[in-house]
Amino acid sequence: DGTLLQAGTVDLRAGDDFATVGFDVAFDERPAIFSQAQTDADPDWTTTRQSGAGTSGFGIALQQEEAAHGPAAQETAGWFAIERGTGTWDGRRYEAASTSSTSAWDEFRFSQDFDEGPALWSSVASFEGGDPATVRWRNLDRNGVDLRAMEETSADAEIRHVRESLDVFALEGSGLLSGWAWAEVA
């Protein structure tokens, strides 16, 4: 529907500083951004963390579990950024949004009703708490989902986490999606 979406990969090693990812085309407003490790080179649990998102790019880092057993291996992380809002993609409704949560469950309501529970992507979009954390969700239905930022438990059983920004992408239906590449001509 003309919504700007950009995607890519970046090689990361846990413990390194945030790598800067620049968008090929600037967004009008900060987009919703999603990332995850796409390789399995590190034997320890890892997650991606994001920071400093803006219209022209964001920071991304790889974070190991607290009880990591050794130096981190290099991993490839995939990411995609999409304009926040609602629309249709190949006839399927979607919503890209931002919210926030602590380790307590917070209800997030979609701004539109889907026909049934949509597919859901979510990422921690900030780096307010230094402990390894990811998004957990439950009770996904056509109206919304419950979300929380939750720490891993490799070193202790404590899962409390500070308030973090969370990005959410919901897409109804299943199947392939198509798009087109756009290039600015000078």
PDB file of C-alpha atoms in Angstrom:
ATOM      1  CA  ASP A   1       0.000   0.000   0.000  1.00  0.00           C
ATOM      2  CA  GLY A   2       3.023   2.323  -0.315  1.00  0.00           C
ATOM      3  CA  THR A   3       4.084   1.961   3.323  1.00  0.00           C
ATOM      4  CA  LEU A   4       7.853   2.260   3.729  1.00  0.00           C
ATOM      5  CA  LEU A   5       9.490  -0.963   4.938  1.00  0.00           C
ATOM      6  CA  GLN A   6      13.240  -1.549   5.056  1.00  0.00           C
ATOM      7  CA  ALA A   7      15.092  -4.719   6.064  1.00  0.00           C
ATOM      8  CA  GLY A   8      18.630  -5.986   6.368  1.00  0.00           C
ATOM      9  CA  THR A   9      21.184  -7.962   8.334  1.00  0.00           C
ATOM     10  CA  VAL A  10      24.141  -7.018  10.496  1.00  0.00           C
ATOM     11  CA  ASP A  11      26.923  -9.123  12.056  1.00  0.00           C
ATOM     12  CA  LEU A  12      27.203  -8.728  15.835  1.00  0.00           C
ATOM     13  CA  ARG A  13      29.145 -10.125  18.769  1.00  0.00           C
ATOM     14  CA  ALA A  14      27.693 -10.014  22.310  1.00  0.00           C
ATOM     15  CA  GLY A  15      29.572  -7.583  24.517  1.00  0.00           C
ATOM     16  CA  ASP A  16      30.430  -5.208  21.671  1.00  0.00           C
ATOM     17  CA  ASP A  17      29.023  -1.688  21.592  1.00  0.00           C
ATOM     18  CA  PHE A  18      25.805  -0.986  19.736  1.00  0.00           C
ATOM     19  CA  ALA A  19      26.303  -1.111  15.969  1.00  0.00           C
ATOM     20  CA  THR A  20      24.650   1.686  14.012  1.00  0.00           C
ATOM     21  CA  VAL A  21      22.241   0.688  11.257  1.00  0.00           C
ATOM     22  CA  GLY A  22      21.391   3.484   8.841  1.00  0.00           C
ATOM     23  CA  PHE A  23      18.238   3.370   6.745  1.00  0.00           C
ATOM     24  CA  ASP A  24      18.607   3.761   2.980  1.00  0.00           C
ATOM     25  CA  VAL A  25      15.643   6.156   2.999  1.00  0.00           C
ATOM     26  CA  ALA A  26      14.721   8.242   6.053  1.00  0.00           C
ATOM     27  CA  PHE A  27      11.289   7.667   7.589  1.00  0.00           C
ATOM     28  CA  ASP A  28       9.000  10.639   8.312  1.00  0.00           C
ATOM     29  CA  GLU A  29       8.640   9.440  11.947  1.00  0.00           C
ATOM     30  CA  ARG A  30      10.450   6.821  14.034  1.00  0.00           C
ATOM     31  CA  PRO A  31       9.394   3.444  12.603  1.00  0.00           C
ATOM     32  CA  ALA A  32       8.572   0.238  14.455  1.00  0.00           C
ATOM     33  CA  ILE A  33      11.732  -1.919  14.335  1.00  0.00           C
ATOM     34  CA  PHE A  34      12.063  -5.681  14.801  1.00  0.00           C
ATOM     35  CA  SER A  35      15.246  -7.721  15.160  1.00  0.00           C
ATOM     36  CA  GLN A  36      16.457 -11.199  16.061  1.00  0.00           C
ATOM     37  CA  ALA A  37      19.538 -13.372  15.858  1.00  0.00           C
ATOM     38  CA  GLN A  38      19.329 -15.506  12.710  1.00  0.00           C
ATOM     39  CA  THR A  39      22.310 -17.772  13.244  1.00  0.00           C
ATOM     40  CA  ASP A  40      23.253 -20.202  16.015  1.00  0.00           C
ATOM     41  CA  ALA A  41      27.018 -19.830  16.451  1.00  0.00           C
ATOM     42  CA  ASP A  42      26.982 -18.960  20.170  1.00  0.00           C
ATOM     43  CA  PRO A  43      26.145 -21.887  22.485  1.00  0.00           C
ATOM     44  CA  ASP A  44      24.676 -19.446  25.054  1.00  0.00           C
ATOM     45  CA  TRP A  45      21.225 -17.851  24.859  1.00  0.00           C
ATOM     46  CA  THR A  46      21.380 -14.533  23.030  1.00  0.00           C
ATOM     47  CA  THR A  47      18.954 -11.805  22.109  1.00  0.00           C
ATOM     48  CA  THR A  48      19.137  -8.577  20.150  1.00  0.00           C
ATOM     49  CA  ARG A  49      18.730  -5.233  21.902  1.00  0.00           C
ATOM     50  CA  GLN A  50      17.957  -1.931  20.218  1.00  0.00           C
ATOM     51  CA  SER A  51      18.556   1.682  21.181  1.00  0.00           C
ATOM     52  CA  GLY A  52      18.502   5.190  19.799  1.00  0.00           C
ATOM     53  CA  ALA A  53      15.901   4.597  17.098  1.00  0.00           C
ATOM     54  CA  GLY A  54      15.140   7.584  14.923  1.00  0.00           C
ATOM     55  CA  THR A  55      14.022   8.432  11.429  1.00  0.00           C
ATOM     56  CA  SER A  56      17.417   7.676   9.864  1.00  0.00           C
ATOM     57  CA  GLY A  57      18.525   4.562  11.763  1.00  0.00           C
ATOM     58  CA  PHE A  58      18.947   2.757  15.071  1.00  0.00           C
ATOM     59  CA  GLY A  59      21.480   1.008  17.275  1.00  0.00           C
ATOM     60  CA  ILE A  60      21.540  -2.761  17.644  1.00  0.00           C
ATOM     61  CA  ALA A  61      23.561  -5.071  19.889  1.00  0.00           C
ATOM     62  CA  LEU A  62      23.664  -8.746  20.733  1.00  0.00           C
ATOM     63  CA  GLN A  63      23.315  -9.655  24.396  1.00  0.00           C
ATOM     64  CA  GLN A  64      24.198 -13.015  25.981  1.00  0.00           C
ATOM     65  CA  GLU A  65      22.479 -14.645  28.919  1.00  0.00           C
ATOM     66  CA  GLU A  66      23.770 -13.581  32.353  1.00  0.00           C
ATOM     67  CA  ALA A  67      25.426 -16.970  32.962  1.00  0.00           C
ATOM     68  CA  ALA A  68      27.271 -17.033  29.637  1.00  0.00           C
ATOM     69  CA  HIS A  69      30.002 -19.683  29.503  1.00  0.00           C
ATOM     70  CA  GLY A  70      32.626 -17.947  27.457  1.00  0.00           C
ATOM     71  CA  PRO A  71      33.424 -15.391  24.819  1.00  0.00           C
ATOM     72  CA  ALA A  72      30.633 -14.605  22.430  1.00  0.00           C
ATOM     73  CA  ALA A  73      30.586 -15.899  18.892  1.00  0.00           C
ATOM     74  CA  GLN A  74      29.675 -13.681  15.967  1.00  0.00           C
ATOM     75  CA  GLU A  75      26.019 -13.903  14.960  1.00  0.00           C
ATOM     76  CA  THR A  76      24.022 -12.436  12.099  1.00  0.00           C
ATOM     77  CA  ALA A  77      20.962 -10.483  13.179  1.00  0.00           C
ATOM     78  CA  GLY A  78      18.098  -9.709  10.843  1.00  0.00           C
ATOM     79  CA  TRP A  79      15.957  -6.617  11.204  1.00  0.00           C
ATOM     80  CA  PHE A  80      13.068  -4.834   9.540  1.00  0.00           C
ATOM     81  CA  ALA A  81      11.643  -1.360  10.084  1.00  0.00           C
ATOM     82  CA  ILE A  82       8.168  -0.267   9.021  1.00  0.00           C
ATOM     83  CA  GLU A  83       6.170   2.926   9.288  1.00  0.00           C
ATOM     84  CA  ARG A  84       3.885   2.849  12.325  1.00  0.00           C
ATOM     85  CA  GLY A  85       0.167   2.730  11.556  1.00  0.00           C
ATOM     86  CA  THR A  86      -2.366   0.462   9.905  1.00  0.00           C
ATOM     87  CA  GLY A  87      -2.826  -0.634   6.324  1.00  0.00           C
ATOM     88  CA  THR A  88      -3.213  -3.584   4.001  1.00  0.00           C
ATOM     89  CA  TRP A  89      -0.499  -5.751   2.505  1.00  0.00           C
ATOM     90  CA  ASP A  90      -1.564  -8.042  -0.329  1.00  0.00           C
ATOM     91  CA  GLY A  91      -5.145  -7.642   0.894  1.00  0.00           C
ATOM     92  CA  ARG A  92      -4.266  -8.531   4.512  1.00  0.00           C
ATOM     93  CA  ARG A  93      -4.686  -5.962   7.272  1.00  0.00           C
ATOM     94  CA  TYR A  94      -1.683  -5.102   9.424  1.00  0.00           C
ATOM     95  CA  GLU A  95      -0.765  -2.804  12.282  1.00  0.00           C
ATOM     96  CA  ALA A  96       2.676  -1.528  13.312  1.00  0.00           C
ATOM     97  CA  ALA A  97       2.762   0.213  16.683  1.00  0.00           C
ATOM     98  CA  SER A  98       4.849   1.107  19.706  1.00  0.00           C
ATOM     99  CA  THR A  99       3.975   0.715  23.371  1.00  0.00           C
ATOM    100  CA  SER A 100       5.847   0.070  26.605  1.00  0.00           C
ATOM    101  CA  SER A 101       5.850  -2.473  29.404  1.00  0.00           C
ATOM    102  CA  THR A 102       7.647  -3.643  32.514  1.00  0.00           C
ATOM    103  CA  SER A 103       7.836  -7.259  33.642  1.00  0.00           C
ATOM    104  CA  ALA A 104       4.143  -7.026  34.616  1.00  0.00           C
ATOM    105  CA  TRP A 105       1.626  -7.979  31.949  1.00  0.00           C
ATOM    106  CA  ASP A 106       0.268  -4.932  30.093  1.00  0.00           C
ATOM    107  CA  GLU A 107      -2.739  -5.100  27.795  1.00  0.00           C
ATOM    108  CA  PHE A 108      -2.136  -3.778  24.281  1.00  0.00           C
ATOM    109  CA  ARG A 109      -5.255  -3.232  22.165  1.00  0.00           C
ATOM    110  CA  PHE A 110      -5.038  -3.060  18.382  1.00  0.00           C
ATOM    111  CA  SER A 111      -6.514   0.082  16.829  1.00  0.00           C
ATOM    112  CA  GLN A 112      -8.490  -2.154  14.441  1.00  0.00           C
ATOM    113  CA  ASP A 113     -10.300  -5.464  14.856  1.00  0.00           C
ATOM    114  CA  PHE A 114      -8.756  -8.332  12.942  1.00  0.00           C
ATOM    115  CA  ASP A 115     -10.978 -11.183  11.723  1.00  0.00           C
ATOM    116  CA  GLU A 116      -9.050 -13.545  14.019  1.00  0.00           C
ATOM    117  CA  GLY A 117      -5.860 -13.483  16.067  1.00  0.00           C
ATOM    118  CA  PRO A 118      -3.119 -12.126  13.764  1.00  0.00           C
ATOM    119  CA  ALA A 119       0.495 -13.236  13.413  1.00  0.00           C
ATOM    120  CA  LEU A 120       2.578 -11.146  15.821  1.00  0.00           C
ATOM    121  CA  TRP A 121       6.135  -9.836  15.802  1.00  0.00           C
ATOM    122  CA  SER A 122       7.511  -7.932  18.785  1.00  0.00           C
ATOM    123  CA  SER A 123      10.846  -6.484  19.880  1.00  0.00           C
ATOM    124  CA  VAL A 124      12.268  -4.608  22.849  1.00  0.00           C
ATOM    125  CA  ALA A 125      12.899  -1.261  21.162  1.00  0.00           C
ATOM    126  CA  SER A 126      14.916   0.436  23.915  1.00  0.00           C
ATOM    127  CA  PHE A 127      17.814  -0.276  26.272  1.00  0.00           C
ATOM    128  CA  GLU A 128      16.666   1.077  29.629  1.00  0.00           C
ATOM    129  CA  GLY A 129      17.661  -1.965  31.692  1.00  0.00           C
ATOM    130  CA  GLY A 130      21.014  -3.652  31.168  1.00  0.00           C
ATOM    131  CA  ASP A 131      19.922  -7.200  32.034  1.00  0.00           C
ATOM    132  CA  PRO A 132      19.136  -9.479  29.070  1.00  0.00           C
ATOM    133  CA  ALA A 133      15.431  -9.195  28.252  1.00  0.00           C
ATOM    134  CA  THR A 134      12.979 -10.000  25.516  1.00  0.00           C
ATOM    135  CA  VAL A 135       9.246  -9.558  24.846  1.00  0.00           C
ATOM    136  CA  ARG A 136       6.838 -12.219  26.055  1.00  0.00           C
ATOM    137  CA  TRP A 137       3.185 -12.270  25.060  1.00  0.00           C
ATOM    138  CA  ARG A 138      -0.031 -14.153  25.879  1.00  0.00           C
ATOM    139  CA  ASN A 139      -3.765 -13.966  25.142  1.00  0.00           C
ATOM    140  CA  LEU A 140      -3.386 -12.912  21.513  1.00  0.00           C
ATOM    141  CA  ASP A 141      -6.785 -12.446  19.881  1.00  0.00           C
ATOM    142  CA  ARG A 142      -8.423 -10.277  17.224  1.00  0.00           C
ATOM    143  CA  ASN A 143      -8.550  -7.270  19.571  1.00  0.00           C
ATOM    144  CA  GLY A 144      -5.112  -7.263  21.190  1.00  0.00           C
ATOM    145  CA  VAL A 145      -2.468  -9.034  23.222  1.00  0.00           C
ATOM    146  CA  ASP A 146      -0.877  -8.955  26.678  1.00  0.00           C
ATOM    147  CA  LEU A 147       2.832  -8.007  26.601  1.00  0.00           C
ATOM    148  CA  ARG A 148       5.729  -7.769  29.021  1.00  0.00           C
ATOM    149  CA  ALA A 149       9.499  -7.282  29.008  1.00  0.00           C
ATOM    150  CA  MET A 150      10.993 -10.324  30.733  1.00  0.00           C
ATOM    151  CA  GLU A 151      14.530 -11.208  31.747  1.00  0.00           C
ATOM    152  CA  GLU A 152      16.064 -14.616  31.225  1.00  0.00           C
ATOM    153  CA  THR A 153      16.846 -16.862  34.217  1.00  0.00           C
ATOM    154  CA  SER A 154      20.273 -18.406  33.553  1.00  0.00           C
ATOM    155  CA  ALA A 155      21.942 -16.795  36.607  1.00  0.00           C
ATOM    156  CA  ASP A 156      18.934 -16.315  38.896  1.00  0.00           C
ATOM    157  CA  ALA A 157      15.169 -16.818  38.952  1.00  0.00           C
ATOM    158  CA  GLU A 158      14.388 -13.091  39.001  1.00  0.00           C
ATOM    159  CA  ILE A 159      12.603 -11.884  35.846  1.00  0.00           C
ATOM    160  CA  ARG A 160      11.635  -8.296  36.835  1.00  0.00           C
ATOM    161  CA  HIS A 161      12.670  -5.680  34.309  1.00  0.00           C
ATOM    162  CA  VAL A 162      12.371  -1.902  34.051  1.00  0.00           C
ATOM    163  CA  ARG A 163       9.928  -0.240  31.650  1.00  0.00           C
ATOM    164  CA  GLU A 164      11.074  -0.646  28.053  1.00  0.00           C
ATOM    165  CA  SER A 165       9.655   0.523  24.739  1.00  0.00           C
ATOM    166  CA  LEU A 166       8.184  -2.349  22.733  1.00  0.00           C
ATOM    167  CA  ASP A 167       7.411  -2.427  19.014  1.00  0.00           C
ATOM    168  CA  VAL A 168       4.552  -4.603  17.754  1.00  0.00           C
ATOM    169  CA  PHE A 169       3.612  -5.755  14.238  1.00  0.00           C
ATOM    170  CA  ALA A 170       0.367  -7.692  13.721  1.00  0.00           C
ATOM    171  CA  LEU A 171      -0.594  -9.219  10.366  1.00  0.00           C
ATOM    172  CA  GLU A 172      -3.789 -11.128   9.610  1.00  0.00           C
ATOM    173  CA  GLY A 173      -3.898 -14.344   7.621  1.00  0.00           C
ATOM    174  CA  SER A 174      -1.051 -16.468   6.313  1.00  0.00           C
ATOM    175  CA  GLY A 175       0.863 -16.973   3.093  1.00  0.00           C
ATOM    176  CA  LEU A 176       3.409 -15.063   1.053  1.00  0.00           C
ATOM    177  CA  LEU A 177       3.723 -11.297   0.978  1.00  0.00           C
ATOM    178  CA  SER A 178       4.982  -9.317  -1.964  1.00  0.00           C
ATOM    179  CA  GLY A 179       6.556  -5.892  -2.194  1.00  0.00           C
ATOM    180  CA  TRP A 180       8.582  -3.790  -4.542  1.00  0.00           C
ATOM    181  CA  ALA A 181      11.983  -2.183  -4.235  1.00  0.00           C
ATOM    182  CA  TRP A 182      12.148   1.542  -4.538  1.00  0.00           C
ATOM    183  CA  ALA A 183      15.281   3.437  -5.429  1.00  0.00           C
ATOM    184  CA  GLU A 184      15.714   7.176  -5.428  1.00  0.00           C
ATOM    185  CA  VAL A 185      17.045   8.416  -8.740  1.00  0.00           C
ATOM    186  CA  ALA A 186      19.417  11.360  -8.510  1.00  0.00           C
TER     187      ALA A 186
END
